[in-house]
């Protein structure tokens, strides 16, 4: 990511940080719980990329070993406070890091979660390459996001609503097929998209690295 883009993103989330939980906590809880359930099935070593204020950190089992990274120190500060306040001992580390340059060794995690992140990264394929690199064989990348429809009546509605959705960071221009296409080209198996609350607006996408 260029320095300018990084600075813009950090500034945007500096503004979001104080109000983020009030707006998104209940809206994203079912999606976050679905992601946590999926990654925990892969094993205890889990990385959350774009962990933000750590809304999902309380949903993990105590036996998990969760690391979280995010570009925004302002968002991470709130995540650290949650970890301390709630005594979330399964959270092993929270660090400032760019999704396209993850400072972890190859194959060091059983699963990688990224909630409401991938559509924000200017080079999503570079972020996915990094997630795949640090994932062990047989592990999964689990994303949740609003993805635009490729076709059908909903695609037309999304097109009409595009200016509004873009303002809240849920552009419908980004299709899940961009991610599943990346997965197939890179030897990962994309599993069928799962609709989650509200009304399937958010979708969960699992991609399995061959064992
Ligand atoms: C919409 S928030 C989602 C936060 C959290 N995953 C949640 O569901 O509540 C997106 C987060 O991604 C982070 N982010 C954006 N671009 C990033 C990048 N390239 N690398 C790491 N984090 C990034 C932002 O700082 C922000 O905290």
Short mmCIF file of C-alpha atoms and ligand atoms in Angstrom, two decimals:
data_model
loop_
_atom_site.label_atom_id
_atom_site.label_comp_id
_atom_site.label_asym_id
_atom_site.label_seq_id
_atom_site.Cartn_x
_atom_site.Cartn_y
_atom_site.Cartn_z
CA UNK A 1 0.00 0.00 0.00
CA UNK A 2 1.37 3.48 -0.81
CA UNK A 3 2.21 5.77 2.11
CA UNK A 4 -0.60 8.14 1.02
CA UNK A 5 -3.24 5.40 1.00
CA UNK A 6 -2.06 4.12 4.37
CA UNK A 7 -2.25 7.62 5.87
CA UNK A 8 -5.75 8.16 4.45
CA UNK A 9 -6.99 4.86 5.85
CA UNK A 10 -5.46 5.57 9.26
CA UNK A 11 -7.07 9.01 9.32
CA UNK A 12 -10.47 7.55 8.38
CA UNK A 13 -10.29 5.02 11.22
CA UNK A 14 -9.00 7.61 13.66
CA UNK A 15 -12.39 9.28 13.10
CA UNK A 16 -14.33 5.99 13.23
CA UNK A 17 -12.61 4.62 16.36
CA UNK A 18 -14.58 6.51 19.07
CA UNK A 19 -17.99 5.66 17.56
CA UNK A 20 -17.28 2.34 15.84
CA UNK A 21 -18.63 -0.01 18.52
CA UNK A 22 -21.83 1.97 19.02
CA UNK A 23 -22.71 1.68 15.33
CA UNK A 24 -21.37 -1.75 14.41
CA UNK A 25 -21.41 -3.99 17.51
CA UNK A 26 -24.94 -5.42 17.24
CA UNK A 27 -25.09 -5.17 13.45
CA UNK A 28 -21.97 -7.27 12.93
CA UNK A 29 -22.25 -9.64 15.91
CA UNK A 30 -23.89 -12.58 14.05
CA UNK A 31 -21.30 -12.31 11.25
CA UNK A 32 -18.43 -12.13 13.74
CA UNK A 33 -19.74 -15.14 15.69
CA UNK A 34 -20.07 -17.13 12.44
CA UNK A 35 -16.46 -16.32 11.52
CA UNK A 36 -15.16 -17.25 14.98
CA UNK A 37 -17.02 -20.59 14.88
CA UNK A 38 -15.54 -21.35 11.44
CA UNK A 39 -11.93 -20.49 12.30
CA UNK A 40 -12.02 -22.31 15.64
CA UNK A 41 -12.86 -25.55 13.81
CA UNK A 42 -9.42 -25.30 12.12
CA UNK A 43 -7.35 -25.22 15.32
CA UNK A 44 -6.31 -22.84 18.09
CA UNK A 45 -3.76 -20.62 16.27
CA UNK A 46 -5.82 -17.84 14.72
CA UNK A 47 -4.91 -14.51 13.14
CA UNK A 48 -7.51 -11.74 12.74
CA UNK A 49 -6.45 -9.30 10.05
CA UNK A 50 -8.06 -5.86 10.39
CA UNK A 51 -9.12 -6.72 13.95
CA UNK A 52 -10.23 -3.12 14.53
CA UNK A 53 -11.56 -2.40 18.03
CA UNK A 54 -11.65 -6.14 18.73
CA UNK A 55 -15.42 -6.57 18.63
CA UNK A 56 -15.07 -10.32 17.99
CA UNK A 57 -12.29 -11.06 20.49
CA UNK A 58 -14.73 -11.93 23.27
CA UNK A 59 -16.40 -14.65 21.16
CA UNK A 60 -13.36 -17.00 21.12
CA UNK A 61 -13.01 -20.03 23.38
CA UNK A 62 -10.46 -19.61 26.20
CA UNK A 63 -8.25 -22.32 24.62
CA UNK A 64 -7.69 -20.30 21.45
CA UNK A 65 -4.47 -18.40 20.71
CA UNK A 66 -5.57 -15.31 18.85
CA UNK A 67 -3.38 -12.63 17.31
CA UNK A 68 -4.88 -9.47 15.83
CA UNK A 69 -3.34 -6.94 13.47
CA UNK A 70 -4.63 -3.65 12.11
CA UNK A 71 -3.34 -0.61 10.26
CA UNK A 72 -4.92 1.78 12.77
CA UNK A 73 -3.35 2.35 16.17
CA UNK A 74 -6.53 4.22 17.21
CA UNK A 75 -8.69 1.13 16.58
CA UNK A 76 -6.14 -1.21 18.21
CA UNK A 77 -5.97 0.92 21.35
CA UNK A 78 -9.65 0.16 21.91
CA UNK A 79 -9.05 -3.54 21.25
CA UNK A 80 -6.27 -3.57 23.87
CA UNK A 81 -8.56 -1.92 26.41
CA UNK A 82 -11.23 -4.61 25.81
CA UNK A 83 -8.67 -7.37 26.25
CA UNK A 84 -7.51 -5.90 29.56
CA UNK A 85 -10.96 -4.99 30.88
CA UNK A 86 -12.49 -8.39 30.09
CA UNK A 87 -9.37 -10.44 30.89
CA UNK A 88 -9.28 -12.06 27.43
CA UNK A 89 -6.21 -14.21 28.06
CA UNK A 90 -6.62 -16.09 24.77
CA UNK A 91 -5.55 -12.89 22.93
CA UNK A 92 -1.82 -13.36 22.57
CA UNK A 93 -0.91 -10.23 20.64
CA UNK A 94 -2.26 -7.09 18.96
CA UNK A 95 0.00 -5.22 16.58
CA UNK A 96 -0.02 -2.48 13.96
CA UNK A 97 0.49 -4.19 10.62
CA UNK A 98 -0.53 -3.86 6.98
CA UNK A 99 -2.55 -6.80 5.62
CA UNK A 100 -0.30 -6.84 2.55
CA UNK A 101 2.88 -7.24 4.66
CA UNK A 102 2.23 -9.63 7.52
CA UNK A 103 5.19 -10.08 9.85
CA UNK A 104 4.62 -13.76 10.61
CA UNK A 105 6.43 -16.89 9.48
CA UNK A 106 5.06 -19.12 6.72
CA UNK A 107 2.42 -21.66 7.84
CA UNK A 108 2.23 -20.27 11.39
CA UNK A 109 -1.59 -20.17 11.78
CA UNK A 110 -4.40 -22.75 11.60
CA UNK A 111 -6.83 -20.11 10.30
CA UNK A 112 -6.95 -16.49 9.24
CA UNK A 113 -10.06 -14.37 9.79
CA UNK A 114 -10.76 -11.04 8.10
CA UNK A 115 -14.05 -9.36 8.86
CA UNK A 116 -15.12 -6.33 6.87
CA UNK A 117 -11.57 -5.81 5.63
CA UNK A 118 -10.93 -7.15 2.15
CA UNK A 119 -12.97 -4.57 0.24
CA UNK A 120 -10.99 -1.78 1.93
CA UNK A 121 -7.57 -2.97 0.80
CA UNK A 122 -6.46 -1.35 -2.48
CA UNK A 123 -4.63 -4.56 -3.51
CA UNK A 124 -6.82 -7.33 -2.03
CA UNK A 125 -4.96 -10.07 -3.92
CA UNK A 126 -1.70 -9.03 -2.19
CA UNK A 127 -3.45 -9.31 1.20
CA UNK A 128 -4.88 -12.73 0.27
CA UNK A 129 -1.40 -13.88 -0.87
CA UNK A 130 -0.06 -12.96 2.57
CA UNK A 131 -2.94 -14.71 4.38
CA UNK A 132 -2.29 -17.86 2.32
CA UNK A 133 1.46 -17.70 3.05
CA UNK A 134 1.08 -17.65 6.84
CA UNK A 135 -1.64 -20.35 6.79
CA UNK A 136 -0.70 -23.98 7.44
CA UNK A 137 -1.63 -26.60 4.83
CA UNK A 138 -5.24 -27.68 5.49
CA UNK A 139 -6.04 -24.36 7.20
CA UNK A 140 -8.68 -21.86 6.13
CA UNK A 141 -9.02 -18.18 5.31
CA UNK A 142 -12.46 -17.01 6.48
CA UNK A 143 -13.80 -13.67 5.26
CA UNK A 144 -17.02 -11.91 5.99
CA UNK A 145 -18.16 -8.86 4.08
CA UNK A 146 -20.81 -7.29 2.01
CA UNK A 147 -20.05 -8.52 -1.51
CA UNK A 148 -21.94 -7.22 -4.53
CA UNK A 149 -24.04 -9.65 -6.59
CA UNK A 150 -22.60 -10.65 -9.97
CA UNK A 151 -26.03 -10.66 -11.61
CA UNK A 152 -29.79 -10.87 -11.00
CA UNK A 153 -32.37 -8.41 -9.64
CA UNK A 154 -30.40 -7.68 -6.45
CA UNK A 155 -27.43 -6.58 -8.58
CA UNK A 156 -29.66 -3.88 -10.14
CA UNK A 157 -30.83 -2.67 -6.72
CA UNK A 158 -27.24 -2.55 -5.47
CA UNK A 159 -26.25 -0.52 -8.51
CA UNK A 160 -28.93 2.04 -7.71
CA UNK A 161 -27.86 2.20 -4.05
CA UNK A 162 -24.13 2.35 -4.87
CA UNK A 163 -23.56 6.02 -3.94
CA UNK A 164 -25.08 5.46 -0.47
CA UNK A 165 -23.33 2.12 0.21
CA UNK A 166 -19.96 3.54 -0.81
CA UNK A 167 -20.26 6.25 1.81
CA UNK A 168 -20.51 3.65 4.60
CA UNK A 169 -17.72 1.51 3.13
CA UNK A 170 -19.93 -1.24 1.69
CA UNK A 171 -19.41 -0.75 -1.98
CA UNK A 172 -21.24 -3.29 -4.12
CA UNK A 173 -18.57 -2.98 -6.81
CA UNK A 174 -16.50 -5.63 -5.06
CA UNK A 175 -17.77 -9.09 -6.00
CA UNK A 176 -17.06 -12.32 -4.12
CA UNK A 177 -16.01 -13.76 -7.50
CA UNK A 178 -12.87 -11.60 -7.33
CA UNK A 179 -11.85 -13.49 -4.16
CA UNK A 180 -12.97 -16.95 -5.32
CA UNK A 181 -11.12 -16.34 -8.62
CA UNK A 182 -7.96 -15.55 -6.64
CA UNK A 183 -8.49 -18.73 -4.56
CA UNK A 184 -8.80 -20.99 -7.63
CA UNK A 185 -5.75 -19.44 -9.31
CA UNK A 186 -3.73 -20.03 -6.14
CA UNK A 187 -4.80 -23.60 -5.42
CA UNK A 188 -7.18 -22.87 -2.52
CA UNK A 189 -10.66 -24.38 -2.50
CA UNK A 190 -13.45 -21.81 -2.10
CA UNK A 191 -16.42 -23.25 -0.19
CA UNK A 192 -20.00 -22.11 -0.98
CA UNK A 193 -20.83 -18.58 0.19
CA UNK A 194 -22.97 -18.53 3.33
CA UNK A 195 -25.49 -15.74 3.90
CA UNK A 196 -25.47 -14.15 7.33
CA UNK A 197 -27.43 -11.45 9.15
CA UNK A 198 -28.93 -9.05 8.17
CA UNK A 199 -30.94 -10.95 5.56
CA UNK A 200 -27.88 -12.23 3.73
CA UNK A 201 -26.49 -8.73 3.17
CA UNK A 202 -23.23 -9.97 4.70
CA UNK A 203 -21.68 -13.15 3.35
CA UNK A 204 -19.18 -15.55 4.83
CA UNK A 205 -16.57 -17.02 2.51
CA UNK A 206 -14.25 -19.88 3.53
CA UNK A 207 -11.23 -20.89 1.47
CA UNK A 208 -9.28 -24.04 2.30
CA UNK A 209 -5.56 -24.45 1.63
CA UNK A 210 -4.79 -27.99 0.40
CA UNK A 211 -3.39 -30.30 3.12
C1 LIG B 1 -14.66 -2.00 8.92
S1 LIG B 1 -13.36 -2.13 10.10
C2 LIG B 1 -13.61 -3.81 10.68
C3 LIG B 1 -13.01 -4.04 12.02
C4 LIG B 1 -13.27 -5.43 12.62
N1 LIG B 1 -12.79 -6.49 11.75
C5 LIG B 1 -14.75 -5.60 12.87
O1 LIG B 1 -15.38 -6.43 12.20
O2 LIG B 1 -15.29 -4.92 13.75
C6 LIG B 1 -11.95 -2.32 9.03
C7 LIG B 1 -10.62 -2.38 9.76
O3 LIG B 1 -9.62 -2.73 8.81
C8 LIG B 1 -8.46 -1.97 9.06
N2 LIG B 1 -7.66 -1.92 7.83
C9 LIG B 1 -7.94 -1.28 6.67
N3 LIG B 1 -6.98 -1.51 5.77
C10 LIG B 1 -6.06 -2.33 6.36
C11 LIG B 1 -4.86 -2.93 5.94
N4 LIG B 1 -4.36 -2.74 4.72
N5 LIG B 1 -4.19 -3.70 6.81
C12 LIG B 1 -4.67 -3.92 8.07
N6 LIG B 1 -5.82 -3.39 8.52
C13 LIG B 1 -6.51 -2.60 7.68
C14 LIG B 1 -9.00 -0.61 9.51
O4 LIG B 1 -8.04 0.11 10.22
C15 LIG B 1 -10.20 -1.04 10.36
O5 LIG B 1 -9.84 -1.21 11.71
#
